[in-house]
């Protein structure tokens, strides 16, 4: 009767997912497969339902229809294998706690109910803070961190969860250059260890450089697949409409960071 | 037991039980919801009074109040989720409706008994020494100490045992849900305890001032520290100092004890606003003067 999750099953498989607020569909018939060990971007215009997709997949907002499978099993079975980095603005950074304590929260899942974190958890959390370059600020109150540092604390917390499949909601939004570098290093490190990361991303200029796969979303899935074949001007126009008429994405395989920014690269 | 000790003991227990829950209410930005619950439990108390045939802080009244507290929270959330009114408007709609039912019931059915509106609204802690718990003909001491002692123990146990879960779901309900920590259930458990504590504290401080005991010490403490365990301890401590100073003040002025304690709570908050090491008004002015 029970289907056992197998290592061969895709980390994430979404079928016909529909989410509605009151009567308006926010996501319609989303079907999506995320293969293991890849960095996957979800891009689309404002209001396309990118964050909602993450939340619906994780069961944080109700689904109107559709199925979501993690590693071939359901959410309850896969919970401990999932990590979630919400948008930085989703929490109150005046909360009376330290950076280290927030990272330790990522370990609560393995502790279960009632058991308190001990020395081992603090050491693990400190190691995660070190990986994002914030070990020095472990005992800093979180309101006294810069926006980029707060984002890295969230990332360290996700690392502490030691998940196999990560969901990150706009981790690159409004961060400074060192933080962007730190996040990117962590993403590549995760990929190197066979982990899978799904990132809601807003910066079209960096999609080719940062990610292996991309899903273009605008309430429905416009296109999904490898960046080289999917992140095309034609698909972008379909996702963004006329607003993106100016955009000429560089041809597949061209030098990416070196290429002039789209828009500045007018003929 | 002498009357001073009973009154002061009751006040200390009320402030402890309230401050422990209040800290999480303030951090969750639910102060107004606590206000709503403290009023909306009135019909539950009346129903409990009716069923048990007397006594406000008895088990039926506590259960009735807990039920009404949960109904309040559920109605507010249902209204908010319907998208027809915003969160604070939903609170403003639900609690006057429930409170008015309670007021009507009190004024119609209990005109001539000692459940009167003044007692419900303002409480009277000075009566605490005159109401003893009788079990099988034996006098076990003041009811107020038993009820508030039990509630303080329950609240302390809840906050201690569920500390990690409360902290996580308060800071980041999304992660709490993702890790399987049932933040919704925890929210209702917290509000049920708020309802029961409100009713337990009714006799002592009444429906209006109980909110001061929940919210003001917690708000004061969160101005003074950036660490949650310290905030909790300071909130309890602020409740205690206000209870003691307020009681002495009330005797000197021959005034309402609960009113005097709540006033001292307000004075403490004002001092914290001015003198907090974390961005207090005077602290900042002095630092600016020092750096100029």
Coordinates of C-alpha atoms in Angstrom, one line a residue:
Chain A
X1 CA 0.0 0.0 0.0
X2 CA 2.6 2.6 1.1
X3 CA 4.9 3.8 -1.6
X4 CA 8.4 4.1 -0.2
X5 CA 10.4 7.1 -1.3
X6 CA 13.2 5.9 -3.4
X7 CA 16.5 7.7 -4.0
X8 CA 15.8 7.6 -7.7
X9 CA 12.5 9.6 -7.4
X10 CA 12.8 13.3 -8.3
X11 CA 13.3 15.5 -5.2
X12 CA 10.2 17.5 -6.3
X13 CA 7.4 16.6 -8.6
X14 CA 4.4 18.9 -8.9
X15 CA 1.3 18.0 -10.9
X16 CA -1.5 20.4 -11.9
X17 CA -1.1 22.5 -8.8
X18 CA -3.7 25.3 -8.5
X19 CA -3.9 27.9 -5.7
X20 CA -6.6 30.5 -5.4
X21 CA -7.1 33.5 -3.1
X22 CA -10.9 33.8 -2.8
X23 CA -12.0 33.2 -6.4
X24 CA -8.9 34.4 -8.2
X25 CA -6.4 31.8 -9.3
X26 CA -2.9 32.7 -8.2
X27 CA -1.4 29.5 -9.7
X28 CA -3.1 27.5 -12.4
X29 CA -2.3 23.9 -13.3
X30 CA 1.4 24.1 -12.4
X31 CA 3.3 21.0 -13.4
X32 CA 7.0 20.9 -12.6
X33 CA 9.8 18.4 -12.0
X34 CA 13.0 19.3 -10.2
X35 CA 15.9 16.8 -10.8
X36 CA 18.4 16.0 -8.1
X37 CA 21.6 18.0 -7.6
X38 CA 20.6 21.0 -9.6
X39 CA 20.2 24.7 -8.9
X40 CA 16.8 25.7 -10.2
X41 CA 15.5 29.3 -10.6
X42 CA 11.9 30.3 -10.6
X43 CA 11.5 33.6 -12.4
X44 CA 8.5 35.6 -13.5
X45 CA 7.0 39.1 -13.3
X46 CA 5.6 40.5 -10.0
X47 CA 2.4 38.8 -9.0
X48 CA 3.3 35.7 -11.0
X49 CA 2.8 33.5 -7.9
X50 CA 6.5 32.6 -7.4
X51 CA 6.5 32.8 -3.6
X52 CA 3.0 31.3 -3.5
X53 CA 4.4 28.3 -5.4
X54 CA 7.0 27.7 -2.7
X55 CA 4.5 28.1 0.1
X56 CA 1.9 25.9 -1.6
X57 CA 4.4 23.2 -2.3
X58 CA 5.4 23.3 1.4
X59 CA 1.8 23.3 2.6
X60 CA 2.0 26.8 4.1
X61 CA -0.9 28.0 1.9
X62 CA -3.9 25.8 1.0
X63 CA -3.9 24.2 -2.4
X64 CA -7.1 24.2 -4.4
X65 CA -6.0 21.2 -6.6
X66 CA -3.0 19.2 -7.6
X67 CA -0.5 16.9 -6.1
X68 CA 3.0 17.5 -4.8
X69 CA 5.5 14.6 -4.2
X70 CA 8.9 14.9 -2.5
X71 CA 11.3 12.1 -3.4
X72 CA 8.3 10.1 -4.5
X73 CA 6.5 10.5 -1.1
X74 CA 4.2 13.0 0.6
X75 CA 5.1 16.1 2.5
X76 CA 4.8 14.6 6.0
X77 CA 7.3 11.9 5.2
X78 CA 9.7 14.3 3.5
X79 CA 9.6 17.2 6.0
X80 CA 13.0 16.4 7.6
X81 CA 14.6 16.4 4.1
X82 CA 13.4 19.9 3.2
X83 CA 14.9 23.3 4.0
X84 CA 13.0 26.6 3.6
X85 CA 14.5 30.1 3.5
X86 CA 11.6 32.6 3.6
X87 CA 11.9 36.2 2.4
X88 CA 13.8 38.2 4.9
X89 CA 10.9 40.6 5.5
X90 CA 8.7 37.7 6.6
X91 CA 9.9 37.9 10.2
X92 CA 10.3 40.6 12.9
X93 CA 14.1 41.3 13.2
X94 CA 13.5 43.2 16.4
X95 CA 12.8 39.8 18.1
X96 CA 15.0 39.5 21.2
X97 CA 17.4 36.8 20.0
X98 CA 20.9 36.4 18.6
X99 CA 22.2 35.3 15.2
X100 CA 23.4 32.0 16.7
X101 CA 20.0 31.4 18.2
X102 CA 18.2 31.9 14.9
X103 CA 20.6 29.4 13.2
X104 CA 20.0 27.0 16.0
X105 CA 16.3 27.0 15.1
X106 CA 17.2 25.2 12.0
X107 CA 18.2 22.2 14.2
X108 CA 14.8 22.1 16.1
X109 CA 13.5 19.6 13.5
X110 CA 16.0 17.0 14.5
X111 CA 15.4 17.7 18.2
X112 CA 11.7 17.2 18.0
X113 CA 9.2 18.4 20.6
X114 CA 10.3 19.7 24.0
X115 CA 14.0 18.7 23.9
X116 CA 16.2 21.7 24.2
X117 CA 19.3 22.5 22.1
X118 CA 22.6 21.7 23.9
X119 CA 26.3 22.2 23.3
X120 CA 26.3 20.0 20.2
X121 CA 23.6 22.1 18.6
X122 CA 25.4 25.3 19.4
X123 CA 28.6 24.0 17.9
X124 CA 26.8 22.9 14.7
X125 CA 25.0 26.2 14.4
X126 CA 28.3 28.1 14.9
X127 CA 29.8 26.0 12.1
X128 CA 26.9 27.0 9.8
X129 CA 27.4 30.7 10.7
X130 CA 31.1 30.2 9.8
X131 CA 30.2 28.9 6.4
X132 CA 28.4 32.2 5.6
X133 CA 31.2 34.2 7.1
X134 CA 29.3 35.4 10.2
X135 CA 31.0 33.4 13.0
X136 CA 32.2 36.7 14.5
X137 CA 28.7 38.0 14.9
X138 CA 27.2 34.9 16.5
X139 CA 26.1 36.7 19.6
X140 CA 25.0 39.9 17.9
X141 CA 21.3 40.7 18.4
X142 CA 19.6 40.2 15.0
X143 CA 18.3 43.8 14.7
X144 CA 21.9 45.0 14.7
X145 CA 22.8 43.0 11.6
X146 CA 22.7 44.6 8.1
X147 CA 20.1 43.3 5.6
X148 CA 22.7 41.2 3.9
X149 CA 23.9 39.7 7.2
X150 CA 20.3 38.9 8.1
X151 CA 19.9 37.1 4.8
X152 CA 23.1 35.1 5.5
X153 CA 21.8 34.2 9.0
X154 CA 18.7 32.8 7.3
X155 CA 20.9 30.9 4.9
X156 CA 23.0 29.5 7.8
X157 CA 19.8 28.4 9.4
X158 CA 18.8 26.5 6.3
X159 CA 22.3 24.9 6.2
X160 CA 21.8 23.8 9.8
X161 CA 18.6 22.0 8.7
X162 CA 21.0 19.8 6.6
X163 CA 18.2 19.2 4.0
X164 CA 18.4 17.5 0.7
X165 CA 16.0 19.8 -1.0
X166 CA 16.1 23.6 -0.3
X167 CA 13.5 26.2 -1.2
X168 CA 14.8 29.9 -1.0
X169 CA 12.5 32.8 -1.5
X170 CA 14.4 35.8 -3.1
X171 CA 17.6 35.2 -1.2
X172 CA 19.5 37.7 -3.5
X173 CA 16.9 40.5 -3.1
X174 CA 18.5 43.7 -1.8
X175 CA 21.8 42.2 -0.6
X176 CA 25.3 43.7 -0.8
X177 CA 28.0 42.2 -3.0
X178 CA 29.8 40.1 -0.2
X179 CA 26.5 38.6 0.7
X180 CA 25.6 37.8 -2.9
X181 CA 29.0 36.1 -3.2
X182 CA 28.5 34.2 0.1
X183 CA 25.1 33.0 -1.0
X184 CA 26.4 31.8 -4.4
X185 CA 29.3 30.0 -2.7
X186 CA 26.9 28.2 -0.5
X187 CA 24.6 27.3 -3.4
X188 CA 27.5 25.8 -5.4
X189 CA 28.7 24.0 -2.3
X190 CA 25.3 22.5 -1.8
X191 CA 25.2 21.4 -5.5
X192 CA 28.6 19.9 -5.1
X193 CA 27.3 17.7 -2.3
X194 CA 24.4 16.5 -4.4
X195 CA 21.7 18.8 -2.8
X196 CA 18.9 20.3 -4.8
X197 CA 18.0 24.0 -4.5
X198 CA 14.9 25.8 -5.8
X199 CA 15.3 29.6 -5.7
X200 CA 12.8 32.3 -6.4
X201 CA 14.9 34.8 -8.3
X202 CA 14.2 38.3 -9.6
X203 CA 17.4 39.2 -11.4
X204 CA 17.2 38.0 -15.0
X205 CA 20.8 39.1 -15.7
X206 CA 22.3 36.5 -13.4
X207 CA 20.0 33.5 -14.2
X208 CA 22.4 32.0 -16.7
X209 CA 25.4 32.4 -14.5
X210 CA 23.9 31.1 -11.2
X211 CA 21.5 28.4 -12.2
X212 CA 21.3 25.1 -14.1
X213 CA 17.6 25.0 -14.6
X214 CA 14.9 27.7 -14.9
X215 CA 11.1 27.8 -14.6
X216 CA 9.4 30.8 -16.2
X217 CA 6.2 31.4 -14.3
X218 CA 3.3 33.7 -14.8
X219 CA 0.4 32.1 -12.9
X220 CA 1.0 29.2 -15.3
X221 CA 4.3 27.5 -16.1
X222 CA 5.4 29.2 -19.3
X223 CA 8.5 27.0 -19.8
X224 CA 10.7 24.8 -17.6
X225 CA 13.9 23.0 -18.3
X226 CA 17.7 23.5 -18.7
X227 CA 18.7 27.2 -18.7
X228 CA 20.4 26.8 -22.1
X229 CA 17.3 25.7 -23.9
X230 CA 14.6 27.3 -21.8
X231 CA 15.9 30.8 -20.9
X232 CA 15.3 32.2 -24.4
X233 CA 14.0 35.6 -25.5
X234 CA 10.9 34.1 -26.9
X235 CA 10.0 32.3 -23.6
X236 CA 10.8 35.5 -21.6
X237 CA 8.5 37.5 -23.8
X238 CA 5.8 35.0 -23.2
X239 CA 6.3 35.2 -19.5
X240 CA 6.7 38.9 -19.1
X241 CA 4.7 40.2 -22.0
X242 CA 5.5 43.4 -23.8
X243 CA 7.2 44.8 -20.8
X244 CA 10.2 42.7 -21.7
X245 CA 10.3 43.6 -25.4
X246 CA 13.6 45.4 -24.8
X247 CA 15.2 42.2 -23.4
X248 CA 17.6 40.4 -25.6
X249 CA 19.1 37.5 -23.6
X250 CA 22.5 36.6 -24.7
X251 CA 22.7 33.5 -26.9
X252 CA 23.1 30.2 -25.2
X253 CA 26.8 29.6 -24.2
X254 CA 28.0 33.1 -24.6
X255 CA 30.2 34.6 -21.9
X256 CA 27.7 35.6 -19.3
X257 CA 29.1 37.9 -16.6
X258 CA 31.4 39.5 -19.2
X259 CA 28.5 40.2 -21.5
X260 CA 27.1 43.7 -21.3
X261 CA 23.8 43.9 -19.4
X262 CA 20.7 43.4 -21.5
X263 CA 19.3 46.8 -22.2
X264 CA 22.7 48.4 -22.2
X265 CA 23.6 46.0 -25.1
X266 CA 21.3 47.8 -27.6
X267 CA 22.3 47.3 -31.2
Chain B
X1 CA -2.9 34.2 57.3
X2 CA -3.0 38.0 57.6
X3 CA -4.9 40.0 55.1
X4 CA -1.9 42.0 53.7
X5 CA -0.1 38.8 52.9
X6 CA -3.1 37.3 51.1
X7 CA -3.7 40.4 49.0
X8 CA -0.1 40.9 48.1
X9 CA 0.4 37.2 47.4
X10 CA -2.6 37.2 45.1
X11 CA -1.2 40.3 43.3
X12 CA 2.2 38.7 42.9
X13 CA 0.7 35.5 41.5
X14 CA -1.6 37.5 39.1
X15 CA 1.3 39.5 37.8
X16 CA 3.5 36.4 37.4
X17 CA 0.8 34.4 35.5
X18 CA 0.0 37.4 33.3
X19 CA 3.6 38.4 32.5
X20 CA 4.7 35.0 31.4
X21 CA 1.9 34.8 28.7
X22 CA 2.0 38.6 28.0
X23 CA 5.6 38.4 26.8
X24 CA 4.6 36.1 24.0
X25 CA 1.5 38.2 23.2
X26 CA 3.6 41.4 22.9
X27 CA 6.2 39.6 20.7
X28 CA 3.4 38.2 18.5
X29 CA 1.8 41.7 18.2
X30 CA -1.3 40.2 19.8
X31 CA -1.8 42.8 22.6
X32 CA -5.2 43.8 21.2
X33 CA -6.3 40.2 20.8
X34 CA -5.6 39.7 24.5
X35 CA -7.8 42.8 25.3
X36 CA -10.5 41.3 23.1
X37 CA -10.3 37.9 24.8
X38 CA -10.4 39.4 28.3
X39 CA -13.7 41.1 27.5
X40 CA -15.2 38.4 25.3
X41 CA -14.9 35.7 28.0
X42 CA -17.7 37.4 30.0
X43 CA -20.5 35.3 28.6
X44 CA -18.5 32.2 29.4
X45 CA -18.1 33.4 33.0
X46 CA -21.9 34.1 33.2
X47 CA -22.6 30.6 31.8
X48 CA -20.2 29.0 34.3
X49 CA -21.8 31.0 37.1
X50 CA -25.2 29.9 36.0
X51 CA -24.2 26.2 35.8
X52 CA -22.3 26.1 39.0
X53 CA -24.7 28.3 41.0
X54 CA -22.1 30.7 42.3
X55 CA -18.5 31.8 42.3
X56 CA -16.7 33.4 39.4
X57 CA -13.3 31.8 39.7
X58 CA -14.6 28.2 39.8
X59 CA -13.9 25.4 37.4
X60 CA -17.1 25.8 35.3
X61 CA -16.4 29.5 34.9
X62 CA -12.8 28.9 33.9
X63 CA -13.8 26.3 31.3
X64 CA -16.6 28.5 30.0
X65 CA -14.1 31.4 29.7
X66 CA -11.5 29.2 27.9
X67 CA -14.2 28.1 25.4
X68 CA -15.2 31.7 24.8
X69 CA -11.6 32.8 24.4
X70 CA -11.1 30.1 21.7
X71 CA -14.4 31.1 20.0
X72 CA -13.1 34.7 20.0
X73 CA -9.8 33.8 18.4
X74 CA -11.5 31.5 15.9
X75 CA -14.1 34.1 14.9
X76 CA -11.4 36.8 14.5
X77 CA -9.4 34.5 12.3
X78 CA -12.4 33.4 10.2
X79 CA -13.4 37.1 9.7
X80 CA -9.8 38.0 8.7
X81 CA -9.4 35.1 6.4
X82 CA -12.7 35.9 4.7
X83 CA -10.9 39.0 3.4
X84 CA -13.9 41.1 4.1
X85 CA -12.4 43.0 7.0
X86 CA -8.8 43.5 8.2
X87 CA -7.4 42.0 11.3
X88 CA -7.9 44.8 13.8
X89 CA -11.4 45.5 12.5
X90 CA -12.2 41.8 13.0
X91 CA -11.2 42.1 16.6
X92 CA -13.2 45.3 17.0
X93 CA -16.3 43.4 15.6
X94 CA -16.0 40.2 17.7
X95 CA -15.3 41.3 21.2
X96 CA -17.9 44.0 21.8
X97 CA -20.5 41.6 20.4
X98 CA -19.6 38.8 22.9
X99 CA -18.9 41.3 25.7
X100 CA -22.4 42.9 25.3
X101 CA -24.1 39.5 25.5
X102 CA -22.3 39.0 28.8
X103 CA -23.2 42.4 30.1
X104 CA -26.9 41.8 29.2
X105 CA -26.8 38.4 30.9
X106 CA -25.3 39.8 34.0
X107 CA -27.7 42.7 34.2
X108 CA -30.8 40.6 33.5
X109 CA -30.2 37.4 35.5
X110 CA -27.8 38.3 38.2
X111 CA -29.1 41.7 39.3
X112 CA -29.3 40.7 42.9
X113 CA -26.4 38.4 43.4
X114 CA -22.8 39.3 44.0
X115 CA -21.9 38.9 40.3
X116 CA -22.3 42.6 39.5
X117 CA -20.9 44.7 36.7
X118 CA -18.5 46.6 38.9
X119 CA -16.9 43.4 40.1
X120 CA -16.6 42.1 36.6
X121 CA -15.1 45.3 35.2
X122 CA -12.9 46.4 38.0
X123 CA -12.4 43.5 40.4
X124 CA -11.6 44.0 44.0
X125 CA -8.4 42.4 45.3
X126 CA -9.1 43.7 48.8
X127 CA -11.9 41.1 49.1
X128 CA -9.4 38.2 48.6
X129 CA -8.9 37.5 52.3
X130 CA -12.7 37.1 52.8
X131 CA -13.3 34.2 50.3
X132 CA -11.9 30.9 51.6
X133 CA -11.8 27.6 49.8
X134 CA -14.0 25.1 51.7
X135 CA -13.6 21.4 50.9
X136 CA -15.6 18.9 53.0
X137 CA -16.1 21.4 55.8
X138 CA -12.3 22.2 56.0
X139 CA -11.1 25.7 55.4
X140 CA -8.1 25.5 53.0
X141 CA -7.3 29.2 52.9
X142 CA -8.1 31.9 50.4
X143 CA -9.6 30.8 47.0
X144 CA -7.6 33.6 45.2
X145 CA -4.3 32.1 46.2
X146 CA -5.4 28.6 45.1
X147 CA -6.7 29.7 41.7
X148 CA -3.9 32.1 40.9
X149 CA -1.3 29.7 42.3
X150 CA -2.6 26.9 40.0
X151 CA -2.8 29.2 37.0
X152 CA 0.8 30.5 37.7
X153 CA 2.0 26.9 37.9
X154 CA 0.3 25.9 34.6
X155 CA 1.5 29.0 32.7
X156 CA 5.0 28.5 34.1
X157 CA 5.0 24.9 33.0
X158 CA 3.6 25.8 29.6
X159 CA 6.2 28.5 28.9
X160 CA 9.1 26.3 30.3
X161 CA 8.2 23.0 28.6
X162 CA 7.2 24.6 25.3
X163 CA 9.8 27.4 25.4
X164 CA 11.6 26.3 22.2
X165 CA 8.4 25.7 20.3
X166 CA 6.8 29.1 21.5
X167 CA 10.0 31.0 20.5
X168 CA 10.2 29.4 17.1
X169 CA 6.5 29.8 16.2
X170 CA 6.6 33.4 17.5
X171 CA 9.7 34.4 15.5
X172 CA 8.9 32.4 12.3
X173 CA 5.6 30.6 12.1
X174 CA 6.5 29.5 8.6
X175 CA 9.6 27.6 9.7
X176 CA 7.7 26.2 12.7
X177 CA 5.0 24.8 10.3
X178 CA 7.7 23.5 7.9
X179 CA 9.4 21.6 10.7
X180 CA 6.1 20.2 11.9
X181 CA 5.7 22.1 15.1
X182 CA 2.0 22.9 14.7
X183 CA 2.1 26.7 15.3
X184 CA -1.6 26.9 14.9
X185 CA -2.3 24.5 17.7
X186 CA 0.3 26.4 19.9
X187 CA -1.5 29.7 19.1
X188 CA -4.8 28.3 20.3
X189 CA -3.2 26.8 23.4
X190 CA -1.6 30.1 24.3
X191 CA -5.0 32.0 23.8
X192 CA -6.8 29.3 25.9
X193 CA -4.4 30.0 28.7
X194 CA -4.8 33.8 28.2
X195 CA -8.6 33.3 28.6
X196 CA -8.3 31.1 31.7
X197 CA -5.7 33.4 33.3
X198 CA -7.9 36.4 32.6
X199 CA -10.8 34.8 34.4
X200 CA -8.7 33.6 37.2
X201 CA -7.5 37.2 37.6
X202 CA -11.0 38.7 37.3
X203 CA -11.7 38.7 41.0
X204 CA -8.5 40.4 41.7
X205 CA -8.1 43.0 39.0
X206 CA -11.2 42.9 36.8
X207 CA -11.6 42.7 33.0
X208 CA -10.0 46.0 32.1
X209 CA -6.9 46.1 34.2
X210 CA -6.0 42.4 33.6
X211 CA -4.8 43.6 30.2
X212 CA -2.4 46.0 31.9
X213 CA -1.0 43.1 33.9
X214 CA -0.5 41.0 30.6
X215 CA 0.9 43.7 28.3
X216 CA 2.6 46.5 30.2
X217 CA 5.3 44.4 32.1
X218 CA 6.1 42.6 28.9
X219 CA 6.3 45.8 26.9
X220 CA 8.6 47.3 29.5
X221 CA 10.8 44.2 29.6
X222 CA 11.2 44.1 25.9
X223 CA 12.5 47.6 25.9
X224 CA 15.2 46.6 28.5
X225 CA 16.7 43.5 27.0
X226 CA 17.4 41.8 23.7
X227 CA 17.4 38.3 25.0
X228 CA 14.2 36.4 25.4
X229 CA 14.9 34.6 28.7
X230 CA 15.9 37.9 30.2
X231 CA 12.8 39.6 28.8
X232 CA 10.6 36.9 30.4
X233 CA 12.4 37.3 33.8
X234 CA 12.2 41.1 33.6
X235 CA 8.5 41.1 32.8
X236 CA 7.8 39.0 35.9
X237 CA 10.1 41.2 38.0
X238 CA 8.3 44.3 36.7
X239 CA 5.0 42.8 37.7
X240 CA 6.4 42.1 41.2
X241 CA 7.8 45.5 41.9
X242 CA 4.6 47.2 40.7
X243 CA 2.6 44.9 42.9
X244 CA 4.6 45.7 46.0
X245 CA 5.0 49.5 45.3
X246 CA 1.4 49.7 44.1
X247 CA 0.0 48.0 47.2
X248 CA 1.9 50.4 49.6
X249 CA 0.8 53.3 47.5
X250 CA -2.9 52.2 47.6
X251 CA -2.8 51.9 51.4
X252 CA -1.1 55.4 51.7
X253 CA -3.7 56.9 49.4
X254 CA -6.6 54.7 50.5
X255 CA -7.3 53.9 46.9
X256 CA -8.0 50.9 44.6
X257 CA -5.2 48.4 44.9
X258 CA -5.4 47.1 41.3
X259 CA -5.6 50.7 40.1
X260 CA -2.5 51.6 42.0
X261 CA -0.5 48.6 40.7
X262 CA -1.6 49.3 37.1
X263 CA -0.5 52.9 37.6
X264 CA 3.0 51.8 38.8
X265 CA 3.2 49.5 35.8
X266 CA 2.6 52.5 33.6
X267 CA 5.2 54.5 35.4
X268 CA 7.8 51.7 35.0
X269 CA 7.0 51.6 31.3
X270 CA 7.6 55.3 31.0
X271 CA 10.9 55.0 32.8
X272 CA 11.9 52.2 30.4
X273 CA 11.0 54.3 27.4
X274 CA 13.2 57.1 28.7
X275 CA 16.1 55.1 30.2
X276 CA 16.3 51.9 28.1
X277 CA 20.0 51.0 27.3
X278 CA 18.7 50.0 23.8
X279 CA 17.6 53.3 22.3
X280 CA 15.8 54.9 25.3
X281 CA 14.9 58.6 24.7
X282 CA 17.3 60.0 27.4
X283 CA 20.0 57.4 26.7
X284 CA 20.1 58.5 23.1
X285 CA 20.1 62.2 23.9
X286 CA 23.0 61.6 26.4
X287 CA 25.0 59.5 23.9
X288 CA 24.5 62.2 21.3
X289 CA 25.7 64.9 23.8
X290 CA 28.7 62.7 24.7
X291 CA 29.7 62.2 21.0
X292 CA 29.2 65.8 20.1

